[in-house]
mmCIF file of C-alpha atoms in Angstrom:
data_model
loop_
_atom_site.group_PDB
_atom_site.id
_atom_site.type_symbol
_atom_site.label_atom_id
_atom_site.label_comp_id
_atom_site.label_asym_id
_atom_site.label_seq_id
_atom_site.Cartn_x
_atom_site.Cartn_y
_atom_site.Cartn_z
ATOM 1 C CA THR A 1 0.088 0.058 0.014
ATOM 2 C CA VAL A 2 0.950 3.418 -0.189
ATOM 3 C CA ALA A 3 0.842 3.760 3.519
ATOM 4 C CA ASP A 4 3.629 0.831 3.667
ATOM 5 C CA ALA A 5 5.890 2.759 1.137
ATOM 6 C CA LEU A 6 5.667 6.189 3.082
ATOM 7 C CA ARG A 7 6.641 3.912 6.356
ATOM 8 C CA GLN A 8 9.823 2.410 4.440
ATOM 9 C CA PHE A 9 10.966 5.619 2.679
ATOM 10 C CA ALA A 10 10.551 7.392 5.913
ATOM 11 C CA ARG A 11 12.980 5.235 7.745
ATOM 12 C CA VAL A 12 16.940 5.533 7.677
ATOM 13 C CA PRO A 13 18.604 6.007 5.238
ATOM 14 C CA TYR A 14 16.017 7.747 3.055
ATOM 15 C CA GLY A 15 14.398 10.001 5.449
ATOM 16 C CA TRP A 16 11.860 11.044 3.054
ATOM 17 C CA SER A 17 8.985 13.114 4.004
ATOM 18 C CA ASP A 18 5.563 11.813 3.021
ATOM 19 C CA PHE A 19 5.192 14.134 0.376
ATOM 20 C CA ALA A 20 8.464 13.787 -1.287
ATOM 21 C CA THR A 21 7.608 9.588 -1.223
ATOM 22 C CA ILE A 22 3.876 10.607 -2.997
ATOM 23 C CA TYR A 23 5.511 12.877 -5.566
ATOM 24 C CA PHE A 24 7.877 10.092 -6.630
ATOM 25 C CA LEU A 25 5.107 7.386 -6.545
ATOM 26 C CA ASN A 26 2.971 9.809 -8.838
ATOM 27 C CA GLU A 27 5.769 9.955 -11.218
ATOM 28 C CA LEU A 28 6.095 6.392 -11.533
ATOM 29 C CA VAL A 29 2.148 6.382 -12.374
ATOM 30 C CA ARG A 30 2.370 8.947 -14.654
ATOM 31 C CA ARG A 31 5.062 7.259 -16.572
ATOM 32 C CA HIS A 32 2.832 4.489 -16.509
ATOM 33 C CA LEU A 33 5.668 1.999 -14.700
ATOM 34 C CA TYR A 34 2.949 1.737 -11.837
ATOM 35 C CA ALA A 35 -0.889 2.281 -11.152
ATOM 36 C CA TYR A 36 -3.008 3.188 -8.297
ATOM 37 C CA ASN A 37 -5.738 1.107 -7.136
ATOM 38 C CA TYR A 38 -8.152 2.895 -4.502
ATOM 39 C CA MET A 39 -10.327 0.623 -2.652
ATOM 40 C CA GLY A 40 -10.765 -1.773 -5.423
ATOM 41 C CA ASN A 41 -11.017 0.557 -8.150
ATOM 42 C CA PRO A 42 -7.951 0.602 -11.008
ATOM 43 C CA ASN A 43 -8.973 3.450 -12.698
ATOM 44 C CA VAL A 44 -8.899 5.909 -10.051
ATOM 45 C CA SER A 45 -8.575 9.701 -11.387
ATOM 46 C CA ARG A 46 -6.173 12.217 -10.642
ATOM 47 C CA GLU A 47 -8.680 14.312 -8.761
ATOM 48 C CA ASP A 48 -9.593 11.457 -6.600
ATOM 49 C CA THR A 49 -5.877 10.631 -6.175
ATOM 50 C CA ALA A 50 -4.957 14.127 -4.985
ATOM 51 C CA ARG A 51 -7.966 14.241 -2.589
ATOM 52 C CA ASN A 52 -7.536 11.359 -0.983
ATOM 53 C CA ILE A 53 -3.988 9.875 -1.200
ATOM 54 C CA VAL A 54 -2.340 11.501 2.045
ATOM 55 C CA ARG A 55 -5.663 10.550 4.175
ATOM 56 C CA ASP A 56 -6.108 7.278 2.877
ATOM 57 C CA ALA A 57 -2.967 6.167 2.100
ATOM 58 C CA ALA A 58 -3.654 2.622 3.521
ATOM 59 C CA LYS A 59 -6.649 2.388 1.067
ATOM 60 C CA PHE A 60 -4.437 3.033 -2.107
ATOM 61 C CA THR A 61 -2.354 0.271 -3.551
ATOM 62 C CA VAL A 62 0.704 0.649 -5.899
ATOM 63 C CA GLU A 63 0.653 -2.313 -8.696
ATOM 64 C CA ARG A 64 2.868 -2.721 -11.802
ATOM 65 C CA ALA A 65 0.673 -0.820 -14.940
ATOM 66 C CA LYS A 66 -0.569 -2.846 -17.807
ATOM 67 C CA ALA A 67 1.436 -1.495 -21.061
ATOM 68 C CA ILE A 68 -0.763 -0.461 -23.800
ATOM 69 C CA SER A 69 1.228 -0.581 -27.330
ATOM 70 C CA GLN A 70 0.898 2.600 -29.136
ATOM 71 C CA GLU A 71 -0.452 0.686 -32.137
ATOM 72 C CA LEU A 72 -3.450 0.028 -29.972
ATOM 73 C CA LEU A 73 -3.557 3.775 -29.096
ATOM 74 C CA ASN A 74 -3.343 4.909 -32.639
ATOM 75 C CA ALA A 75 -6.117 2.290 -33.876
ATOM 76 C CA PHE A 76 -8.235 3.621 -30.788
ATOM 77 C CA ILE A 77 -7.779 7.623 -31.612
ATOM 78 C CA GLU A 78 -8.522 6.748 -35.270
ATOM 79 C CA ALA A 79 -11.922 4.812 -34.535
ATOM 80 C CA TRP A 80 -12.655 7.454 -32.001
ATOM 81 C CA LYS A 81 -12.085 10.469 -34.830
ATOM 82 C CA HIS A 82 -14.254 7.923 -37.607
ATOM 83 C CA ILE A 83 -17.017 7.845 -34.990
ATOM 84 C CA PHE A 84 -17.908 10.969 -33.512
ATOM 85 C CA ASN A 85 -16.647 12.915 -36.697
ATOM 86 C CA VAL A 86 -13.880 15.003 -34.413
ATOM 87 C CA VAL A 87 -10.419 16.110 -35.773
ATOM 88 C CA SER A 88 -8.228 15.648 -32.643
ATOM 89 C CA VAL A 89 -8.429 13.844 -29.602
ATOM 90 C CA LYS A 90 -6.930 14.974 -25.984
ATOM 91 C CA GLY A 91 -4.255 13.054 -24.408
ATOM 92 C CA SER A 92 -3.442 11.015 -27.488
ATOM 93 C CA ASN A 93 0.190 9.813 -26.318
ATOM 94 C CA ASP A 94 -1.018 8.951 -22.785
ATOM 95 C CA SER A 95 -3.282 5.958 -22.198
ATOM 96 C CA THR A 96 -4.468 7.100 -19.191
ATOM 97 C CA GLU A 97 -5.318 10.324 -20.057
ATOM 98 C CA LEU A 98 -6.959 9.175 -23.123
ATOM 99 C CA PHE A 99 -9.005 7.038 -21.377
ATOM 100 C CA ARG A 100 -10.012 9.909 -19.180
ATOM 101 C CA ALA A 101 -10.480 12.493 -21.574
ATOM 102 C CA CYS A 102 -12.811 10.137 -23.506
ATOM 103 C CA LYS A 103 -14.869 8.437 -21.203
ATOM 104 C CA GLU A 104 -14.719 10.104 -17.906
ATOM 105 C CA THR A 105 -14.972 14.247 -18.637
ATOM 106 C CA ASP A 106 -18.142 15.853 -18.923
ATOM 107 C CA ASP A 107 -17.157 17.706 -22.213
ATOM 108 C CA SER A 108 -15.920 14.675 -24.279
ATOM 109 C CA ALA A 109 -17.596 14.017 -27.353
ATOM 110 C CA LEU A 110 -19.217 10.696 -25.875
ATOM 111 C CA ASN A 111 -20.796 12.377 -22.751
ATOM 112 C CA GLN A 112 -21.820 15.281 -24.952
ATOM 113 C CA LEU A 113 -23.491 13.484 -27.596
ATOM 114 C CA LEU A 114 -24.843 10.895 -25.090
ATOM 115 C CA LYS A 115 -26.538 14.008 -23.558
ATOM 116 C CA ASN A 116 -28.039 15.656 -26.764
ATOM 117 C CA TYR A 117 -29.318 12.011 -27.648
ATOM 118 C CA ARG A 118 -31.276 11.840 -24.548
ATOM 119 C CA ASP A 119 -32.870 15.027 -24.871
ATOM 120 C CA LEU A 120 -33.557 14.220 -28.359
ATOM 121 C CA SER A 121 -34.900 11.165 -27.929
ATOM 122 C CA ARG A 122 -37.769 12.466 -25.126
ATOM 123 C CA LYS A 123 -38.382 15.249 -27.943
ATOM 124 C CA ILE A 124 -39.192 12.689 -30.889
ATOM 125 C CA ASN A 125 -40.445 9.914 -28.661
ATOM 126 C CA GLY A 126 -43.547 8.127 -31.031
ATOM 127 C CA CYS A 127 -41.764 8.545 -34.205
ATOM 128 C CA PRO A 128 -40.876 5.724 -36.183
ATOM 129 C CA PHE A 129 -37.332 6.838 -36.359
ATOM 130 C CA ALA A 130 -37.119 7.511 -32.723
ATOM 131 C CA HIS A 131 -35.576 3.714 -31.983
ATOM 132 C CA THR A 132 -32.482 4.716 -34.004
ATOM 133 C CA ILE A 133 -31.626 7.422 -31.427
ATOM 134 C CA ASP A 134 -32.386 4.703 -28.849
ATOM 135 C CA GLU A 135 -29.709 2.335 -30.191
ATOM 136 C CA ALA A 136 -26.847 4.917 -30.327
ATOM 137 C CA ILE A 137 -27.959 5.723 -26.486
ATOM 138 C CA MET A 138 -27.816 2.216 -25.219
ATOM 139 C CA LEU A 139 -24.547 1.728 -27.282
ATOM 140 C CA MET A 140 -22.845 4.590 -25.569
ATOM 141 C CA GLU A 141 -24.249 4.020 -22.212
ATOM 142 C CA GLN A 142 -22.513 0.358 -22.642
ATOM 143 C CA TRP A 143 -19.474 1.915 -23.568
ATOM 144 C CA LEU A 144 -19.393 3.778 -20.288
ATOM 145 C CA THR A 145 -19.490 0.706 -18.189
ATOM 146 C CA VAL A 146 -16.157 -0.305 -19.302
ATOM 147 C CA ARG A 147 -13.414 0.377 -16.651
ATOM 148 C CA ASP A 148 -10.554 -1.090 -18.130
ATOM 149 C CA PRO A 149 -9.060 1.470 -20.386
ATOM 150 C CA GLN A 150 -7.168 -1.439 -22.612
ATOM 151 C CA LYS A 151 -10.965 -3.193 -23.184
ATOM 152 C CA PHE A 152 -12.210 0.344 -23.519
ATOM 153 C CA PHE A 153 -9.867 0.927 -26.484
ATOM 154 C CA GLU A 154 -10.585 -2.532 -27.928
ATOM 155 C CA THR A 155 -14.498 -1.891 -27.609
ATOM 156 C CA ILE A 156 -14.295 1.195 -29.283
ATOM 157 C CA ILE A 157 -12.197 0.009 -32.501
ATOM 158 C CA ALA A 158 -14.108 -2.764 -32.762
ATOM 159 C CA ALA A 159 -17.060 -0.748 -33.074
ATOM 160 C CA ARG A 160 -15.875 1.401 -35.362
ATOM 161 C CA ASP A 161 -17.507 0.857 -38.718
ATOM 162 C CA GLU A 162 -20.945 -0.321 -37.354
ATOM 163 C CA ALA A 163 -21.003 2.628 -34.812
ATOM 164 C CA ALA A 164 -20.220 5.155 -37.697
ATOM 165 C CA ARG A 165 -22.874 4.272 -39.726
ATOM 166 C CA LEU A 166 -25.019 4.194 -36.379
ATOM 167 C CA PHE A 167 -24.488 7.720 -35.649
ATOM 168 C CA ASP A 168 -24.564 8.881 -39.402
ATOM 169 C CA ARG A 169 -27.908 7.917 -39.111
ATOM 170 C CA CYS A 170 -28.630 9.599 -35.962
ATOM 171 C CA LYS A 171 -27.022 12.779 -37.797
ATOM 172 C CA SER A 172 -29.491 12.919 -40.058
ATOM 173 C CA ILE A 173 -32.387 12.481 -37.777
ATOM 174 C CA ASN A 174 -30.787 15.375 -35.468
ATOM 175 C CA MET A 175 -30.903 17.719 -38.508
ATOM 176 C CA PHE A 176 -34.141 16.739 -39.917
ATOM 177 C CA TYR A 177 -35.397 17.526 -36.297
ATOM 178 C CA GLY A 178 -33.776 20.939 -36.493
ATOM 179 C CA GLU A 179 -34.720 21.945 -39.856
ATOM 180 C CA GLN A 180 -38.359 19.987 -40.857
ATOM 181 C CA TYR A 181 -39.492 18.373 -37.866
ATOM 182 C CA ASP A 182 -42.406 21.132 -37.668
ATOM 183 C CA ARG A 183 -43.420 20.471 -40.998
ATOM 184 C CA TYR A 184 -43.272 16.861 -40.747
ATOM 185 C CA ASN A 185 -45.455 17.368 -37.378
ATOM 186 C CA GLY A 186 -47.609 19.686 -39.411
ATOM 187 C CA VAL A 187 -48.546 16.634 -42.009
ATOM 188 C CA ARG A 188 -48.867 14.422 -39.492
ATOM 189 C CA LYS A 189 -51.384 16.695 -37.553
ATOM 190 C CA PHE A 190 -52.938 17.180 -41.056
ATOM 191 C CA ILE A 191 -53.805 13.401 -41.402
ATOM 192 C CA ASP A 192 -55.357 13.197 -37.876
ATOM 193 C CA ASP A 193 -57.577 16.331 -38.177
ATOM 194 C CA ASN A 194 -58.806 14.889 -41.272
ATOM 195 C CA ARG A 195 -59.429 11.408 -40.572
ATOM 196 C CA ASP A 196 -63.440 11.434 -41.052
ATOM 197 C CA ASN A 197 -62.987 14.438 -43.769
ATOM 198 C CA PHE A 198 -60.941 11.691 -46.114
ATOM 199 C CA ASP A 199 -63.975 9.796 -46.636
ATOM 200 C CA PHE A 200 -65.470 12.512 -48.438
ATOM 201 C CA LEU A 201 -62.792 12.237 -51.184
ATOM 202 C CA PRO A 202 -63.041 10.417 -54.681
ATOM 203 C CA ALA A 203 -61.056 7.432 -55.572
ATOM 204 C CA GLU A 204 -57.751 9.152 -56.663
ATOM 205 C CA GLY A 205 -58.048 11.267 -53.431
ATOM 206 C CA GLN A 206 -58.470 7.782 -51.519
ATOM 207 C CA GLU A 207 -54.993 7.095 -52.955
ATOM 208 C CA ALA A 208 -53.117 9.941 -52.352
ATOM 209 C CA VAL A 209 -54.365 9.906 -48.753
ATOM 210 C CA ALA A 210 -52.776 6.208 -48.224
ATOM 211 C CA ALA A 211 -49.527 7.487 -50.202
ATOM 212 C CA LEU A 212 -49.747 10.443 -47.299
ATOM 213 C CA ARG A 213 -50.547 8.126 -44.386
ATOM 214 C CA ALA A 214 -47.224 6.272 -44.887
ATOM 215 C CA ILE A 215 -45.546 9.065 -43.064
ATOM 216 C CA HIS A 216 -46.555 7.571 -39.631
ATOM 217 C CA THR A 217 -44.292 4.329 -40.758
ATOM 218 C CA ASP A 218 -41.555 6.056 -42.473
ATOM 219 C CA GLU A 219 -37.924 5.593 -40.861
ATOM 220 C CA GLU A 220 -36.556 8.391 -43.078
ATOM 221 C CA PRO A 221 -39.264 10.838 -43.796
ATOM 222 C CA TRP A 222 -36.375 13.417 -44.511
ATOM 223 C CA THR A 223 -35.818 11.919 -47.951
ATOM 224 C CA LYS A 224 -39.377 12.328 -48.865
ATOM 225 C CA MET A 225 -40.721 15.648 -47.277
ATOM 226 C CA PRO A 226 -41.235 17.318 -50.380
ATOM 227 C CA ALA A 227 -43.105 14.825 -51.828
ATOM 228 C CA TYR A 228 -45.103 14.952 -48.519
ATOM 229 C CA ILE A 229 -45.710 18.555 -48.734
ATOM 230 C CA LYS A 230 -46.898 18.386 -52.043
ATOM 231 C CA MET A 231 -49.383 15.771 -51.557
ATOM 232 C CA ARG A 232 -50.692 17.516 -48.342
ATOM 233 C CA LYS A 233 -51.414 20.323 -50.695
ATOM 234 C CA ALA A 234 -53.259 18.417 -53.284
ATOM 235 C CA ILE A 235 -55.369 16.619 -50.584
ATOM 236 C CA GLU A 236 -56.044 19.848 -48.754
ATOM 237 C CA ALA A 237 -57.326 21.264 -52.095
ATOM 238 C CA GLN A 238 -59.451 18.885 -52.918
ATOM 239 C CA LEU A 239 -60.814 18.973 -49.382
ATOM 240 C CA GLN A 240 -61.587 22.522 -49.914
ATOM 241 C CA GLN A 241 -63.594 21.878 -53.272
ATOM 242 C CA LYS A 242 -65.387 19.165 -51.366
ATOM 243 C CA ARG A 243 -66.412 21.531 -48.449
ATOM 244 C CA LYS A 244 -67.524 24.432 -51.099
ATOM 245 C CA GLU A 245 -69.502 21.942 -52.731
ATOM 246 C CA LEU A 246 -71.541 20.658 -49.643
ATOM 247 C CA ALA A 247 -71.596 24.358 -48.646
ATOM 248 C CA ASP A 248 -72.993 25.217 -51.874
ATOM 249 C CA ARG A 249 -75.358 22.278 -51.236
ATOM 250 C CA LEU A 250 -76.804 23.342 -47.696
ATOM 251 C CA ARG A 251 -77.162 27.159 -48.762
ATOM 252 C CA THR A 252 -79.241 25.788 -51.892
ATOM 253 C CA GLY A 253 -81.615 23.248 -49.564
ATOM 254 C CA ALA A 254 -81.823 25.928 -47.303
ATOM 255 C CA THR A 255 -83.023 28.421 -49.992
ATOM 256 C CA GLU A 256 -85.544 25.594 -51.047
ATOM 257 C CA GLY A 257 -86.444 24.754 -47.479
ATOM 258 C CA ARG A 258 -87.247 28.205 -46.658
ATOM 259 C CA GLU A 259 -89.567 28.943 -49.672
ATOM 260 C CA ARG A 260 -91.274 25.415 -48.823
ATOM 261 C CA ILE A 261 -91.912 26.717 -45.692
ATOM 262 C CA LEU A 262 -93.108 30.074 -46.944
ATOM 263 C CA ALA A 263 -95.368 28.334 -49.583
ATOM 264 C CA ALA A 264 -96.882 26.355 -46.902
ATOM 265 C CA THR A 265 -97.361 29.013 -44.625
ATOM 266 C CA GLN A 266 -98.947 31.027 -47.404
ATOM 267 C CA GLU A 267 -101.197 28.189 -48.212
ATOM 268 C CA GLU A 268 -102.169 27.960 -44.419
ATOM 269 C CA ARG A 269 -103.008 31.288 -44.196
ATOM 270 C CA ALA A 270 -105.458 31.016 -47.129
ATOM 271 C CA LYS A 271 -106.769 28.041 -45.574
ATOM 272 C CA LEU A 272 -107.244 30.086 -42.413
ATOM 273 C CA ARG A 273 -109.138 32.998 -44.220
ATOM 274 C CA GLU A 274 -111.244 30.632 -46.050
ATOM 275 C CA ALA A 275 -112.236 28.815 -42.565
ATOM 276 C CA ALA A 276 -112.640 32.506 -41.215
ATOM 277 C CA ALA A 277 -115.147 33.390 -44.242
ATOM 278 C CA TYR A 278 -116.686 30.425 -43.593
ATOM 279 C CA GLY A 279 -117.411 31.140 -40.090
ATOM 280 C CA GLU A 280 -118.775 34.429 -40.668
ATOM 281 C CA GLU A 281 -121.282 33.073 -43.200
ATOM 282 C CA GLU A 282 -122.214 30.269 -40.853
ATOM 283 C CA ARG A 283 -122.958 32.855 -37.779
ATOM 284 C CA GLU A 284 -124.796 34.765 -40.525
ATOM 285 C CA ARG A 285 -126.990 31.800 -41.311
ATOM 286 C CA ILE A 286 -127.594 31.016 -37.658
ATOM 287 C CA ARG A 287 -128.253 34.443 -37.063
ATOM 288 C CA ARG A 288 -130.933 34.794 -39.722
ATOM 289 C CA ASP A 289 -132.454 31.284 -38.649
ATOM 290 C CA THR A 290 -132.845 32.418 -35.070
ATOM 291 C CA GLU A 291 -134.487 35.592 -36.155
ATOM 292 C CA GLU A 292 -136.936 33.753 -38.420
ATOM 293 C CA GLU A 293 -137.350 31.323 -35.667
ATOM 294 C CA ARG A 294 -138.391 34.194 -33.349
ATOM 295 C CA ASP A 295 -140.606 35.819 -35.609
ATOM 296 C CA ARG A 296 -142.430 32.711 -36.216
ATOM 297 C CA PHE A 297 -142.603 32.241 -32.356
ATOM 298 C CA TYR A 298 -144.030 35.903 -31.958
ATOM 299 C CA ALA A 299 -146.549 35.550 -34.930
ATOM 300 C CA LYS A 300 -147.997 32.193 -33.591
ATOM 301 C CA LEU A 301 -147.976 33.792 -30.265
ATOM 302 C CA GLN A 302 -149.766 36.775 -31.765
ATOM 303 C CA MET A 303 -152.332 34.909 -33.772
ATOM 304 C CA ARG A 304 -153.310 33.057 -30.514
ATOM 305 C CA LEU A 305 -154.055 36.098 -28.693
ATOM 306 C CA ASN A 306 -156.107 37.286 -31.285
ATOM 307 C CA ALA A 307 -158.153 34.338 -31.711
ATOM 308 C CA GLN A 308 -158.331 34.275 -27.478
ATOM 309 C CA GLN A 309 -159.416 37.920 -28.137
ATOM 310 C CA ARG A 310 -161.958 37.186 -30.457
ATOM 311 C CA ARG A 311 -163.633 34.250 -28.470
ATOM 312 C CA THR A 312 -163.886 36.485 -25.342
ATOM 313 C CA ILE A 313 -165.678 39.430 -27.467
ATOM 314 C CA TYR A 314 -168.300 36.618 -28.730
ATOM 315 C CA SER A 315 -168.773 35.252 -25.742
ATOM 316 C CA PHE A 316 -169.234 38.925 -23.587
ATOM 317 C CA PRO A 317 -169.951 41.438 -26.176
ATOM 318 C CA HIS A 318 -171.267 43.929 -23.752
ATOM 319 C CA LEU A 319 -167.797 44.456 -21.870
ATOM 320 C CA THR A 320 -165.007 46.272 -23.469
ATOM 321 C CA LEU A 321 -161.867 44.425 -23.343
ATOM 322 C CA THR A 322 -158.666 46.722 -23.566
ATOM 323 C CA ARG A 323 -156.687 44.338 -21.252
ATOM 324 C CA ASN A 324 -155.937 42.042 -24.068
ATOM 325 C CA ASN A 325 -155.091 45.169 -26.276
ATOM 326 C CA GLU A 326 -152.679 46.372 -23.592
ATOM 327 C CA VAL A 327 -150.800 42.961 -23.345
ATOM 328 C CA LEU A 328 -150.184 42.808 -26.961
ATOM 329 C CA ASP A 329 -149.016 46.068 -27.090
ATOM 330 C CA GLY A 330 -146.647 45.389 -24.518
ATOM 331 C CA LEU A 331 -145.397 41.865 -26.278
ATOM 332 C CA ARG A 332 -144.979 44.265 -29.490
ATOM 333 C CA GLN A 333 -142.638 46.282 -27.682
ATOM 334 C CA ASN A 334 -140.773 43.767 -25.914
ATOM 335 C CA MET A 335 -140.210 41.802 -29.516
ATOM 336 C CA GLU A 336 -139.256 44.958 -31.200
ATOM 337 C CA LYS A 337 -136.207 45.857 -28.323
ATOM 338 C CA VAL A 338 -135.234 42.429 -28.755
ATOM 339 C CA ARG A 339 -134.891 42.575 -32.353
ATOM 340 C CA GLN A 340 -132.615 45.722 -32.109
ATOM 341 C CA ARG A 341 -130.469 44.244 -29.276
ATOM 342 C CA ALA A 342 -129.793 41.153 -31.686
ATOM 343 C CA LYS A 343 -129.003 43.591 -34.429
ATOM 344 C CA LYS A 344 -126.047 45.443 -32.245
ATOM 345 C CA THR A 345 -124.979 42.291 -31.164
ATOM 346 C CA SER A 346 -124.331 40.857 -34.715
#
């Protein structure tokens, strides 16, 4: 352990301070002759070493470093540049620095791209091409689990061509999101909004709709976006024409309906006027019949009174019978009053 080395070099004949011993140990590690292992972690960072080696010297062990050939480093650097499309890599001559710069720093091409693709994956979730970004995320997350520098270098070298092809597709998706994603979503929204309206289109319009709906499963829509936009405009024009035809038909139907209602209303009014006229005639007929019946009644009554008067005169010729004449005159007056009231009422 580092603690053992500190005790040994603190004795005679060395007499070194702990800081001097740690300095020489760091030099051996920097030259890749030895390597630190901190609490079972063989890839301890320089920051963790500087922060903890004095305090936890007993938890640090010094092991002979595994030599990594320059050929392997060169192959890794070329694969890294090819995959991530970068022109330079930090720590190109130091395997430890190279490993840390590529895998463990936040601003490395790997971690930066992983962060960007995680964000992009959330934005395009549900799209048919989203799985490509998810595959790239899974691949990079697998790389980050590799803790041994040599194995990490070998893993990147082995994935060189396949990862480059995958990341090229991801670049196309990322560019598509930045330049055409709004129009892409506009086409998909147009399809969803007019799902029921498409049924009104003729046969040729239905074929165009089927071709446009292919955008929902197209994994590379950026290659066909001009065609999709053109189809959308053509279908939209057909829908506008169909809406105009239906609107004209509705207006025509409404006009005809109003005319029919007006005609029916006028006919009904005519029937009502006829009924009113018929009612007036009927009331007049009833009035005449009533007056005639009343006149006949009073005529019969007068005849009876006259007959009674004559019989009385014949039976009592020596009497002057004025009472019957008064009664008869009263009846005539009452009959005339009734007749006048009937005329006023009618």
